[in-house]
Structure formats: C-alpha cells, structure tokens
Amino acid sequence: MATVPASPPDDTTAEEPWADFRRALLDDGILLTTGVDGIYGRSDVYESVVAAVDRLSAAAGADLGAVNLRFPPVMPWATFEKNGYLESFPDQMGSVHSFRGTEREHAELLRRTEAHEDRGPLLTTTDIVLCPAACHALYPTQSGTLPVGGAQFEIFGYCFRHEPSTDPFRMQSFRMHEFVHLGTPESARAHRDEWIGRGLDVLTGLGLEAEAVVANDPFFGRPGRMLAANQRFEELKYELVVPVFSTRRPTAVSSSNCHLDHFSRPFGIDTADGELAHTACFGFGVDRITLALLDRYGTHPAGWPAGVRSVLWP
Amino acid sequence: MTVDETIRQVLVEHGRLAVPVESLADDTDLFGAGMTSHASVNVMLALEDAFDLEFPEKMLKKSTFESIGAIRSAVTEMTDG
C-alpha cells in the first residue's frame, strides 16, 4: 500500500456523532482532507472497496440488459433550465465559472485572490454546471418515442451537492451507480418497487442492517416544505437507510425514486402508445455504502469478516 | 374582489391548469385539472401575497390547495383567526 501523507489538523468537535469515525478515516489515511468540508482525497484502500461495491451494484441489475452509459461530472446549464433543479435545489447547485476579462481585469483578479477578496464579480458563468445526480444527464438524450416496454439504462458517475459538512457521509462530490427506467406510469412504479428489494439484497448481503423508509428530497425554502410533503404523501421516494456511528443514526446509502413525468415532460419523452412517459431511478450511493462498511467493520478491510470479504472480493 | 374571485385570479395566473378556471366547481380537484406540484407552490406564494398572510407549516401540504373550496377554507381560517 502506498504511504499516505498525514492529513492537516482537523477541527472536528467532540460532540458531533461522526467525530470518532471521521478521525479514524483521516488518521488511518483512508480519506485525505483538502481544506474544504466534504471534499476528500481517497486512498487505494478506500477505492478498492468502492470498486467492489460498484461491481456488486452492477451485478444487481445484470439480468436487465440495461444500456450502460457514462457521462462526465458536468452537464449543460440548458438541462438545468428545463429539469426544475434550479426551482427545487438552488442552494445545492454547482455552477462552473471561468475568466473572460481583459488583462487589466486579470490583474485585479490576481490582486483580489491574494487579498482573499470576493473574486465573483470578475468571473463569468459558462454554459456548464456540475452534475447533481448521475441520471440527470440522460433525460435530454432520450427525447422522442420509447420502444415498446420502455427503456433501461445503467449509469455510473460523479455527483455534486453543495452542502459542506464535516460528516464523512455528507460528501459534496460523490459517486452514484444508477439503474433508470423510462416507460409507463405502471412500469416506472414497478421499477421503483422492485429495486427497493434488489438494493436491500445487496446491502444485507454485506451484513448491513438496511431498511427502506419513505423519504423526501431537501427542497429549498418554505415552498420546498410543501414539495417535500407532497413527495412523502405520494411515497415517490424511498431511501435505504443503515444505522451508523455509535448513535446508530439511520443514514441513507441508496434511494429508489419515481419522478412521474417530471423529466419526460420538459424533454418530450413519450411511450410507444404516444402517452407522456414516466421515469424512475434507483441509485446505489457507492461512496456511502463504502463508508457504511468502514463504519461497521473498521478502517482495515483486510481484517473484515471473511463472509463480507468473500462477497466483495469473490 | 371577493375571496373566491381572488383565488380564481391566482389560479389563472399561477395554476397552469389544463382547463378554464371558470369551468372549475368548488370541489374540482385542481391537481386532476393539471396543476403540478411546482405550480401549487406558486399558487401558495401568490395567495400569501394576495391575502397578505403566511401559511403555517401544518398547512403546507397538497390537501390545502387541492380545490377552490379547500383553499377558501384555509384562507378563511387564517383571516378569521
């Protein structure tokens, strides 16, 4: 194993339930702090578990014949304009900026940077945003009419949510392995329901005490509380939660979601019958499952129970 | 404008309904008439502006805004209370 340099001093306070876990991850070199909460370097030990969890995620849907796609961790702003993310999660978005100014403005940018002053006014937006969920890049590519029986996709990718925290489970930049279905209202709901079981099988197969609970997304503001209430009332989102830390706090490591026509309407995706399609996705939170294993079994995977190791590395 | 007229005006401007507002009965399901969750949020905010009130947390749910009658009950409860 490569030697990992010591992490910078850590300001985690003792009362946070994740303090001990975070300290173990950093002290043992599993994660490396970068100076920004929720943005970490990852060791080869961590990545070996991620790779194994990702293989298990893929295997869980291997029988579906899903089309396997990859998108970059950035996507067009135009997708954001249409898919409602800006309405619901403006505080979580990541917008990519660059510099388009003059030499004089460049000098001012450098001066402000050196003085730690706000650089914002000197930067301009690009037509790119950070991808908030692996499947969001898919829908604009599927405009038109679906085949009979709908379509299935498998997508792995980096996601970004701007919610800085010292909780290792709340990374700002993390990976999701998703299985997405585009079809009728009935087939979308069936996908969502069936994947709750498939997901639980993967997690319990690793000895994690997972259960499915009705959940809501963290919609922004007071209007968001109404959207969240609607989402719960209609049971559109289920999270698979695992107890973590000494407090056994339930923490979501995967989710299964019905989007109704939220994505099909703006991007014009129809079923073979000419009706507006419905979509659903299941996302394995690959980083969170990895962290749940490190929390459950400790930060030295070589010493994990043989039964768990044989599932991860058959 | 009466309370009902104001509610109907808000629905015209923010409800994104698939049918004319004049065709709605007191108990017509607005979500069934094409109002999306996002549109219902805009209706909620517009009602707050129109009646100069703020819906409490317990009213921030779908059933509060499911029909003209339900909206009137909520608005009346708050303006009378």
PDB file of C-alpha atoms in Angstrom, chain A residues 87-207:
ATOM      1  CA  GLU A  87     -36.532  25.697  -8.784  1.00  0.00           C
ATOM      2  CA  SER A  88     -36.099  22.986  -6.173  1.00  0.00           C
ATOM      3  CA  PHE A  89     -32.429  22.957  -5.123  1.00  0.00           C
ATOM      4  CA  PRO A  90     -30.816  26.324  -5.944  1.00  0.00           C
ATOM      5  CA  ASP A  91     -28.684  26.114  -2.790  1.00  0.00           C
ATOM      6  CA  GLN A  92     -27.179  22.756  -3.760  1.00  0.00           C
ATOM      7  CA  MET A  93     -26.157  23.530  -7.326  1.00  0.00           C
ATOM      8  CA  GLY A  94     -22.609  23.954  -8.560  1.00  0.00           C
ATOM      9  CA  SER A  95     -22.142  26.435 -11.383  1.00  0.00           C
ATOM     10  CA  VAL A  96     -18.888  26.411 -13.361  1.00  0.00           C
ATOM     11  CA  HIS A  97     -17.341  29.845 -13.864  1.00  0.00           C
ATOM     12  CA  SER A  98     -14.345  30.988 -15.863  1.00  0.00           C
ATOM     13  CA  PHE A  99     -12.479  34.178 -16.681  1.00  0.00           C
ATOM     14  CA  ARG A 100     -13.266  36.127 -19.858  1.00  0.00           C
ATOM     15  CA  GLY A 101     -11.963  39.564 -18.906  1.00  0.00           C
ATOM     16  CA  THR A 102      -9.211  41.878 -20.043  1.00  0.00           C
ATOM     17  CA  GLU A 103      -5.570  41.912 -18.922  1.00  0.00           C
ATOM     18  CA  ARG A 104      -6.397  44.732 -16.534  1.00  0.00           C
ATOM     19  CA  GLU A 105      -9.268  42.688 -15.052  1.00  0.00           C
ATOM     20  CA  HIS A 106      -6.933  39.706 -14.818  1.00  0.00           C
ATOM     21  CA  ALA A 107      -4.555  41.777 -12.719  1.00  0.00           C
ATOM     22  CA  GLU A 108      -7.485  42.750 -10.490  1.00  0.00           C
ATOM     23  CA  LEU A 109      -8.483  39.089 -10.195  1.00  0.00           C
ATOM     24  CA  LEU A 110      -4.966  38.223  -9.013  1.00  0.00           C
ATOM     25  CA  ARG A 111      -4.947  41.128  -6.576  1.00  0.00           C
ATOM     26  CA  ARG A 112      -8.287  40.093  -5.089  1.00  0.00           C
ATOM     27  CA  THR A 113      -7.156  36.484  -4.858  1.00  0.00           C
ATOM     28  CA  GLU A 114      -4.022  37.457  -2.986  1.00  0.00           C
ATOM     29  CA  ALA A 115      -6.057  39.692  -0.654  1.00  0.00           C
ATOM     30  CA  HIS A 116      -8.718  36.960  -0.186  1.00  0.00           C
ATOM     31  CA  GLU A 117     -11.370  39.321  -1.508  1.00  0.00           C
ATOM     32  CA  ASP A 118     -14.502  38.252  -3.412  1.00  0.00           C
ATOM     33  CA  ARG A 119     -13.442  37.112  -6.890  1.00  0.00           C
ATOM     34  CA  GLY A 120     -17.027  36.611  -8.037  1.00  0.00           C
ATOM     35  CA  PRO A 121     -17.516  39.882  -9.950  1.00  0.00           C
ATOM     36  CA  LEU A 122     -14.501  39.114 -12.153  1.00  0.00           C
ATOM     37  CA  LEU A 123     -15.648  35.624 -13.137  1.00  0.00           C
ATOM     38  CA  THR A 124     -18.361  34.830 -15.639  1.00  0.00           C
ATOM     39  CA  THR A 125     -20.662  31.863 -15.876  1.00  0.00           C
ATOM     40  CA  THR A 126     -20.047  29.188 -18.503  1.00  0.00           C
ATOM     41  CA  ASP A 127     -22.723  27.015 -20.095  1.00  0.00           C
ATOM     42  CA  ILE A 128     -21.783  24.182 -17.703  1.00  0.00           C
ATOM     43  CA  VAL A 129     -22.974  23.084 -14.254  1.00  0.00           C
ATOM     44  CA  LEU A 130     -21.834  20.233 -12.021  1.00  0.00           C
ATOM     45  CA  CYS A 131     -23.973  17.122 -12.390  1.00  0.00           C
ATOM     46  CA  PRO A 132     -26.178  16.751  -9.257  1.00  0.00           C
ATOM     47  CA  ALA A 133     -27.318  13.177  -9.992  1.00  0.00           C
ATOM     48  CA  ALA A 134     -25.943  10.587 -12.370  1.00  0.00           C
ATOM     49  CA  CYS A 135     -29.216  10.193 -14.285  1.00  0.00           C
ATOM     50  CA  HIS A 136     -29.888  13.899 -14.921  1.00  0.00           C
ATOM     51  CA  ALA A 137     -27.650  13.953 -17.993  1.00  0.00           C
ATOM     52  CA  LEU A 138     -29.616  11.057 -19.501  1.00  0.00           C
ATOM     53  CA  TYR A 139     -33.098  12.527 -19.983  1.00  0.00           C
ATOM     54  CA  PRO A 140     -32.259  15.234 -22.570  1.00  0.00           C
ATOM     55  CA  THR A 141     -30.718  12.489 -24.741  1.00  0.00           C
ATOM     56  CA  GLN A 142     -33.964  10.488 -24.751  1.00  0.00           C
ATOM     57  CA  SER A 143     -36.371  12.978 -26.354  1.00  0.00           C
ATOM     58  CA  GLY A 144     -38.761  11.174 -28.672  1.00  0.00           C
ATOM     59  CA  THR A 145     -40.658   7.909 -28.519  1.00  0.00           C
ATOM     60  CA  LEU A 146     -39.566   4.987 -26.357  1.00  0.00           C
ATOM     61  CA  PRO A 147     -39.614   1.401 -27.629  1.00  0.00           C
ATOM     62  CA  VAL A 148     -42.471  -0.883 -26.547  1.00  0.00           C
ATOM     63  CA  GLY A 149     -41.754  -1.903 -22.954  1.00  0.00           C
ATOM     64  CA  GLY A 150     -39.774   1.273 -22.282  1.00  0.00           C
ATOM     65  CA  ALA A 151     -36.025   1.610 -21.860  1.00  0.00           C
ATOM     66  CA  GLN A 152     -33.493   0.747 -19.154  1.00  0.00           C
ATOM     67  CA  PHE A 153     -30.189   2.467 -18.536  1.00  0.00           C
ATOM     68  CA  GLU A 154     -27.295   1.915 -16.180  1.00  0.00           C
ATOM     69  CA  ILE A 155     -25.241   4.995 -15.332  1.00  0.00           C
ATOM     70  CA  PHE A 156     -22.269   5.470 -13.026  1.00  0.00           C
ATOM     71  CA  GLY A 157     -20.919   8.904 -12.338  1.00  0.00           C
ATOM     72  CA  TYR A 158     -19.779  11.670 -10.038  1.00  0.00           C
ATOM     73  CA  CYS A 159     -22.469  13.869  -8.468  1.00  0.00           C
ATOM     74  CA  PHE A 160     -22.160  17.236  -6.732  1.00  0.00           C
ATOM     75  CA  ARG A 161     -24.273  18.754  -3.948  1.00  0.00           C
ATOM     76  CA  HIS A 162     -23.202  21.981  -2.279  1.00  0.00           C
ATOM     77  CA  GLU A 163     -23.809  21.070   1.351  1.00  0.00           C
ATOM     78  CA  PRO A 164     -20.447  21.313   3.108  1.00  0.00           C
ATOM     79  CA  SER A 165     -20.217  19.271   6.324  1.00  0.00           C
ATOM     80  CA  THR A 166     -17.566  17.501   8.370  1.00  0.00           C
ATOM     81  CA  ASP A 167     -19.812  14.397   8.376  1.00  0.00           C
ATOM     82  CA  PRO A 168     -17.885  11.940   6.153  1.00  0.00           C
ATOM     83  CA  PHE A 169     -21.207  10.609   4.812  1.00  0.00           C
ATOM     84  CA  ARG A 170     -22.099  14.078   3.517  1.00  0.00           C
ATOM     85  CA  MET A 171     -19.546  14.418   0.742  1.00  0.00           C
ATOM     86  CA  GLN A 172     -20.031  17.290  -1.693  1.00  0.00           C
ATOM     87  CA  SER A 173     -18.598  15.197  -4.508  1.00  0.00           C
ATOM     88  CA  PHE A 174     -19.537  11.531  -4.582  1.00  0.00           C
ATOM     89  CA  ARG A 175     -20.443   8.640  -6.875  1.00  0.00           C
ATOM     90  CA  MET A 176     -23.752   7.030  -7.751  1.00  0.00           C
ATOM     91  CA  HIS A 177     -24.446   3.836  -9.681  1.00  0.00           C
ATOM     92  CA  GLU A 178     -27.968   4.114 -11.060  1.00  0.00           C
ATOM     93  CA  PHE A 179     -30.496   1.932 -12.821  1.00  0.00           C
ATOM     94  CA  VAL A 180     -33.007   4.096 -14.675  1.00  0.00           C
ATOM     95  CA  HIS A 181     -36.293   3.114 -16.280  1.00  0.00           C
ATOM     96  CA  LEU A 182     -38.315   5.133 -18.779  1.00  0.00           C
ATOM     97  CA  GLY A 183     -41.770   3.753 -19.513  1.00  0.00           C
ATOM     98  CA  THR A 184     -45.403   3.903 -18.442  1.00  0.00           C
ATOM     99  CA  PRO A 185     -46.640   5.107 -15.031  1.00  0.00           C
ATOM    100  CA  GLU A 186     -47.111   1.445 -14.076  1.00  0.00           C
ATOM    101  CA  SER A 187     -43.722   0.219 -15.286  1.00  0.00           C
ATOM    102  CA  ALA A 188     -41.927   3.154 -13.640  1.00  0.00           C
ATOM    103  CA  ARG A 189     -43.560   2.403 -10.292  1.00  0.00           C
ATOM    104  CA  ALA A 190     -42.790  -1.290 -10.715  1.00  0.00           C
ATOM    105  CA  HIS A 191     -39.122  -0.454 -11.345  1.00  0.00           C
ATOM    106  CA  ARG A 192     -39.021   1.670  -8.207  1.00  0.00           C
ATOM    107  CA  ASP A 193     -40.649  -1.041  -6.090  1.00  0.00           C
ATOM    108  CA  GLU A 194     -38.612  -3.920  -7.482  1.00  0.00           C
ATOM    109  CA  TRP A 195     -35.323  -2.081  -6.956  1.00  0.00           C
ATOM    110  CA  ILE A 196     -36.052  -1.496  -3.282  1.00  0.00           C
ATOM    111  CA  GLY A 197     -35.782  -5.274  -2.920  1.00  0.00           C
ATOM    112  CA  ARG A 198     -32.744  -5.606  -5.174  1.00  0.00           C
ATOM    113  CA  GLY A 199     -30.972  -2.838  -3.268  1.00  0.00           C
ATOM    114  CA  LEU A 200     -31.802  -4.310   0.135  1.00  0.00           C
ATOM    115  CA  ASP A 201     -30.421  -7.670  -1.037  1.00  0.00           C
ATOM    116  CA  VAL A 202     -27.059  -6.084  -1.884  1.00  0.00           C
ATOM    117  CA  LEU A 203     -26.838  -4.257   1.438  1.00  0.00           C
ATOM    118  CA  THR A 204     -27.974  -7.099   3.678  1.00  0.00           C
ATOM    119  CA  GLY A 205     -25.629  -9.398   1.729  1.00  0.00           C
ATOM    120  CA  LEU A 206     -22.825  -7.235   3.116  1.00  0.00           C
ATOM    121  CA  GLY A 207     -24.142  -7.592   6.650  1.00  0.00           C
TER     122      GLY A 207
END
